[in-house]
Short mmCIF file of C-alpha atoms in Angstrom, two decimals:
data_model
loop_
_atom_site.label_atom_id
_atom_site.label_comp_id
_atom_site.label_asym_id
_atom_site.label_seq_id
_atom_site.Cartn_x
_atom_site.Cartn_y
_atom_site.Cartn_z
CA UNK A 1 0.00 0.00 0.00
CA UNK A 2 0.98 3.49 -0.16
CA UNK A 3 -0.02 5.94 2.37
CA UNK A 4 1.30 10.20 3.11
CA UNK A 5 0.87 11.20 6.70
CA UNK A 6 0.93 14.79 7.47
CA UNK A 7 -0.93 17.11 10.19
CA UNK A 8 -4.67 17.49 9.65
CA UNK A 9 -4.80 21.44 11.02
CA UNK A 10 -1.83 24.82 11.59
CA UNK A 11 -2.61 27.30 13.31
CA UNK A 12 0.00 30.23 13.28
CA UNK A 13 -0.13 34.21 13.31
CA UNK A 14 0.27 36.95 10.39
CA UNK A 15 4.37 36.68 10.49
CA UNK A 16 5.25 33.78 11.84
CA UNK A 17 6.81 30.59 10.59
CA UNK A 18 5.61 26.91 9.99
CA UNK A 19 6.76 23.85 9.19
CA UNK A 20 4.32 21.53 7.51
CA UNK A 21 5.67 17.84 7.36
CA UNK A 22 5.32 15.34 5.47
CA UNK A 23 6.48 11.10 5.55
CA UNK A 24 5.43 8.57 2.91
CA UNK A 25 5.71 5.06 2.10
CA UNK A 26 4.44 4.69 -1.47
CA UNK A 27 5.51 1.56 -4.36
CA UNK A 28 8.04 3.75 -5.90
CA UNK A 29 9.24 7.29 -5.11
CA UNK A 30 10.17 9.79 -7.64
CA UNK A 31 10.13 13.30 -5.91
CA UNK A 32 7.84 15.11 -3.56
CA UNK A 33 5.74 17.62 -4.00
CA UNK A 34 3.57 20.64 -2.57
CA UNK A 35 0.31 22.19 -3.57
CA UNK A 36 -1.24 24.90 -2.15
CA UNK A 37 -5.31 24.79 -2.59
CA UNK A 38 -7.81 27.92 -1.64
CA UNK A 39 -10.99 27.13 -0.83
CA UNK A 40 -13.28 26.07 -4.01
CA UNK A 41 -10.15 27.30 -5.96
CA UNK A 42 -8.18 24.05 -7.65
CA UNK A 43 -4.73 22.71 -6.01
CA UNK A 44 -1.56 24.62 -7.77
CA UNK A 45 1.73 23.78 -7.58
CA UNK A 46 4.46 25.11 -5.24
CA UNK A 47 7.63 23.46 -4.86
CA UNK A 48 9.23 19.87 -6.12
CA UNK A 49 12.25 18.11 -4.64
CA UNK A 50 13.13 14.71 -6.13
CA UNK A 51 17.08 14.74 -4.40
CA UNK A 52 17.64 15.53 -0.83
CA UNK A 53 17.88 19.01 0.37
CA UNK A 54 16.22 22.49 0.77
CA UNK A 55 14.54 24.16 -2.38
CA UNK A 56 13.44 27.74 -1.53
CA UNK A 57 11.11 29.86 -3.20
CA UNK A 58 10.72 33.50 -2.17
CA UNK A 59 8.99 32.67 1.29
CA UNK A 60 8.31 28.82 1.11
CA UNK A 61 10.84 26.11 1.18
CA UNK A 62 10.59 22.67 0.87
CA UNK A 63 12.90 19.42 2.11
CA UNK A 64 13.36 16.21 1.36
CA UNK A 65 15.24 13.15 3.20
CA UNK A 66 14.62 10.12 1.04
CA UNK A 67 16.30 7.59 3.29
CA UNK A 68 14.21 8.97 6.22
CA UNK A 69 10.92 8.72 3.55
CA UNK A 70 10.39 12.40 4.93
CA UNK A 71 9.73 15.96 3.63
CA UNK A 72 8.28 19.24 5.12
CA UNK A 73 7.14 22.29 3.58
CA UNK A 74 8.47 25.46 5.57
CA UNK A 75 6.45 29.04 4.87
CA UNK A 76 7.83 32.21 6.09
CA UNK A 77 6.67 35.55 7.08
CA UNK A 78 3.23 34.03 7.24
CA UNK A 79 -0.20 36.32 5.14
CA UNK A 80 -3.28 35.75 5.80
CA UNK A 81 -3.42 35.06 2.15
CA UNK A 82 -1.85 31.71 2.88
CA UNK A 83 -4.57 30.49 5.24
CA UNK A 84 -5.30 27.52 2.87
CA UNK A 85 -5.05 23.78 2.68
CA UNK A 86 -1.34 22.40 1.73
CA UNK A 87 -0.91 18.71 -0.20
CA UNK A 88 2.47 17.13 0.03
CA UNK A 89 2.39 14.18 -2.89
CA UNK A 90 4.44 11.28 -4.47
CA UNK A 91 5.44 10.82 -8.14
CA UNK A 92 5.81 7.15 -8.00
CA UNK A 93 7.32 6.89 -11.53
CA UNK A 94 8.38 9.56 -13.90
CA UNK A 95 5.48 10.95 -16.38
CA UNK A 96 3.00 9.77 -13.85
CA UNK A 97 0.22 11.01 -11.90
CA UNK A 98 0.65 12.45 -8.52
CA UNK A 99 -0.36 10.65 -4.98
CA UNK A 100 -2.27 12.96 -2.74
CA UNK A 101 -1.66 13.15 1.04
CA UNK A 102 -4.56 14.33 3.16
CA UNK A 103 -3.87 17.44 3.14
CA UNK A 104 -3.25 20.61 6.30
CA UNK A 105 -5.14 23.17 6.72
CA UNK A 106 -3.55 26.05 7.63
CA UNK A 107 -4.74 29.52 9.36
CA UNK A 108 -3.59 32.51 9.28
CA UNK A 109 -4.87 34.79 11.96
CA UNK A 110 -3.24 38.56 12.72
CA UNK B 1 2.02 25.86 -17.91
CA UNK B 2 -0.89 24.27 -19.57
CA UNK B 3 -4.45 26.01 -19.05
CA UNK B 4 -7.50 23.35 -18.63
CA UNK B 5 -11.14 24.45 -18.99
CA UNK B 6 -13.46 22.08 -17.44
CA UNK B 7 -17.53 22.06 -17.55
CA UNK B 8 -19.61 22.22 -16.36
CA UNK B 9 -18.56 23.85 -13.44
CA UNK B 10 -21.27 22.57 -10.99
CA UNK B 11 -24.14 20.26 -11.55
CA UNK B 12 -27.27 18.98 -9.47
CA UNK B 13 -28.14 15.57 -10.62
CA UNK B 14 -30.85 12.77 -10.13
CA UNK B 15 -29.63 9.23 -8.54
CA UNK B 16 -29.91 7.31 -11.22
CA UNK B 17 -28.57 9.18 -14.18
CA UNK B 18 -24.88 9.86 -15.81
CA UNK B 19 -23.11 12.90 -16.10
CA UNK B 20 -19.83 13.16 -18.61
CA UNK B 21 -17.38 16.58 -17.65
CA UNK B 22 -15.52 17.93 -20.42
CA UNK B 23 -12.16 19.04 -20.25
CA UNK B 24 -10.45 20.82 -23.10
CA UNK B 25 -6.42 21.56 -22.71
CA UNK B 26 -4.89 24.44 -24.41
CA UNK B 27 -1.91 22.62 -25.85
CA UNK B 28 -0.90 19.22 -26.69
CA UNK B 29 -0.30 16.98 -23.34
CA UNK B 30 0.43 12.76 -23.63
CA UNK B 31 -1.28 11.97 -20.31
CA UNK B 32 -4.07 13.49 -18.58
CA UNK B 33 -5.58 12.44 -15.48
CA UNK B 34 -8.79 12.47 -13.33
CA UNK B 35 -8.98 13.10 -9.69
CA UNK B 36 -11.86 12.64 -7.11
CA UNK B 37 -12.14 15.50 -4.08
CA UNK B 38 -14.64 14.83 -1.77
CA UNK B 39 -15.56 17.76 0.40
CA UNK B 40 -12.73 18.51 3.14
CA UNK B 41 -10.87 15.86 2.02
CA UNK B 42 -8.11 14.86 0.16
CA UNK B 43 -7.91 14.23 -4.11
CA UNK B 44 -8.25 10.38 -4.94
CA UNK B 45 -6.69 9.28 -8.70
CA UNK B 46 -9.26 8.14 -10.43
CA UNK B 47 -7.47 7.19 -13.66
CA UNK B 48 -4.79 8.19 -16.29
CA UNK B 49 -5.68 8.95 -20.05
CA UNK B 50 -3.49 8.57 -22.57
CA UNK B 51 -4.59 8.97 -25.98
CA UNK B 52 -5.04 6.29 -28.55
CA UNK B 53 -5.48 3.60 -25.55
CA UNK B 54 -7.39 3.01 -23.02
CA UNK B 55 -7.31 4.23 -19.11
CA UNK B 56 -5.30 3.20 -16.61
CA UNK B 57 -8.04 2.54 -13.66
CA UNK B 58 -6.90 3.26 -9.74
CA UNK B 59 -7.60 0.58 -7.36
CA UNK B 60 -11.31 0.89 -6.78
CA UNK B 61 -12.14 2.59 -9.65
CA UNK B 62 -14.11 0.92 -12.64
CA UNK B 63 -14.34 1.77 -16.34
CA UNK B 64 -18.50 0.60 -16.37
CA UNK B 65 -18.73 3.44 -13.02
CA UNK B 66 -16.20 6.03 -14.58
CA UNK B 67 -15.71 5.92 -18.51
CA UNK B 68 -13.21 8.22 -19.46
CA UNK B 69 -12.90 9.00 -23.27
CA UNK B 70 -9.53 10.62 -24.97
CA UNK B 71 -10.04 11.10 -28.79
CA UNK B 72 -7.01 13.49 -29.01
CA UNK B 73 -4.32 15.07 -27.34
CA UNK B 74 -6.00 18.18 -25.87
CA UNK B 75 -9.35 16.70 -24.89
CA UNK B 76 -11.04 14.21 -22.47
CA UNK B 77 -14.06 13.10 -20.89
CA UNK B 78 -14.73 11.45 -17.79
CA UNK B 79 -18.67 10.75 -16.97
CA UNK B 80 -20.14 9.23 -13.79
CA UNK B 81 -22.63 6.40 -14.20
CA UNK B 82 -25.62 5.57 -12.52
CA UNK B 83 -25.00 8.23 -9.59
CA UNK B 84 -25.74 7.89 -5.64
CA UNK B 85 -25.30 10.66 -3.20
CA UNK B 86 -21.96 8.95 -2.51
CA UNK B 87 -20.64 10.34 -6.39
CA UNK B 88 -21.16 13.85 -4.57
CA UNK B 89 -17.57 15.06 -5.13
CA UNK B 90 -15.25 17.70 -7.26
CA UNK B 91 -13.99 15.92 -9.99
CA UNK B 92 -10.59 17.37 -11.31
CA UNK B 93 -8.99 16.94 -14.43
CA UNK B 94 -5.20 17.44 -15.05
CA UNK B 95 -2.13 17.21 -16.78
CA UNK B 96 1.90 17.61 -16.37
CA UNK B 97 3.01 20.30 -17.23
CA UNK B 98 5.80 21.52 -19.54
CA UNK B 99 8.32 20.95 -16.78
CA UNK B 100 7.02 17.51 -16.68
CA UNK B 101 6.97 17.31 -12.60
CA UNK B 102 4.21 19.65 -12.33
CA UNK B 103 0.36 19.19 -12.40
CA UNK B 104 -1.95 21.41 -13.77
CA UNK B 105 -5.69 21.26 -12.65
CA UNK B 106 -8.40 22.62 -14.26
CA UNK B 107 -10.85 24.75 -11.98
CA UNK B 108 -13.05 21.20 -10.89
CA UNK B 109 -16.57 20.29 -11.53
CA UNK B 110 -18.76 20.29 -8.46
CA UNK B 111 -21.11 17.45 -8.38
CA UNK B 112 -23.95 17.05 -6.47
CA UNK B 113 -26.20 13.62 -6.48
CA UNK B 114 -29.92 13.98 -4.60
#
């Protein structure tokens, strides 16, 4: 089976940091993923990692540790604007379809 | 990136009867694929289009429920057969984008079964 455990709810303040993490055990692992998804908006994409390390994006930053199976997504100098739901994912093989994780919901309060 | 347009956007449907969602691509993609979102929760692979064969069905997924049609390389269809309240869902459609490790959605179609 395949299965992507991360934290159901974050709560943090206008400012602040979090760290959103992420471990999977899927049938095949080719690079994690992030998605940010609004409220009846669709998911789109933020960051990818397929080797170990930190990517960084303007104020989010994602990790990977594939011998730990283990990722986190890392958001700085939180907005209200990213009071949302965040997806990590699995590629399992290249040029395929994405595996969801349950997803966090994050808020944003000031 | 890709841009998707989906329809219908929402629906209201009978039990009982079958709805197909369009979704049109504004470039050439090999593979598209169709996600389930039920409220609150996470999105479930349905299946993977490719064009010129036949989907690739996710583990509890079935081509009689969910029969997905690809006739070229910028255009699919996935309808929902026989509904129950339990097909009450967003259905997604997407593809990979031109930097092949990144999914593009269209905006969902919003079904709901009485």
């Amino acid at each position: 089976g395949q299965s992507l455990e991360q934290p159901s709810e974050v709560t943090a303040v206008e400012g602040a940091i979090v760290q959103i993490n992420c471990t999977y055990q899927t049938s095949g692992f080719y690079g994690l993923s992030w998605y940010q998804q609004h409220d009846g908006g669709a998911p789109t994409f933020l960051s990818y990692n397929a080797l170990d390390g930190l990517e960084e994006t303007g104020r989010f930053s994602s990790f990977l540790s594939r011998s730990d199976s283990y990722g986190y997504l890392l958001l700085q100098e939180l907005q209200m604007k990213d009071s949302a739901s965040y997806f990590c994912a699995v590629r399992r093989k290249a040029g395929t379809a994405l595996i969801f994780g349950k997803g966090t919901t994050l808020s944003v309060s000031s | 990136s890709a841009v998707i347009s989906q329809k219908p956007s929402r629906d209201i449907c009978q039990r009982g009867t079958s709805l197909t969602i369009q979704c049109q691509v504004d470039s050439q993609v090999t593979m598209m694929f169709w996600y389930r979102q039920q409220p609150g929760q996470s999105l479930t692979l349905i299946a993977t289009a490719n064009q010129g064969s036949e989907a690739t069905y996710e583990s509890g997924f079935v081509i009689d429920k969910f029969p997905i049609s690809r006739p070229n390389l910028t255009f699919s269809t996935l309808t929902v057969s026989n509904m129950s309240p339990e097909d009450s869902s967003i259905y997604l459609c997407s593809t990979l984008g031109s930097g092949a490790n990144v999914l593009t959605f269209g905006a969902g179609s919003r079904l709901t079964v009485l």
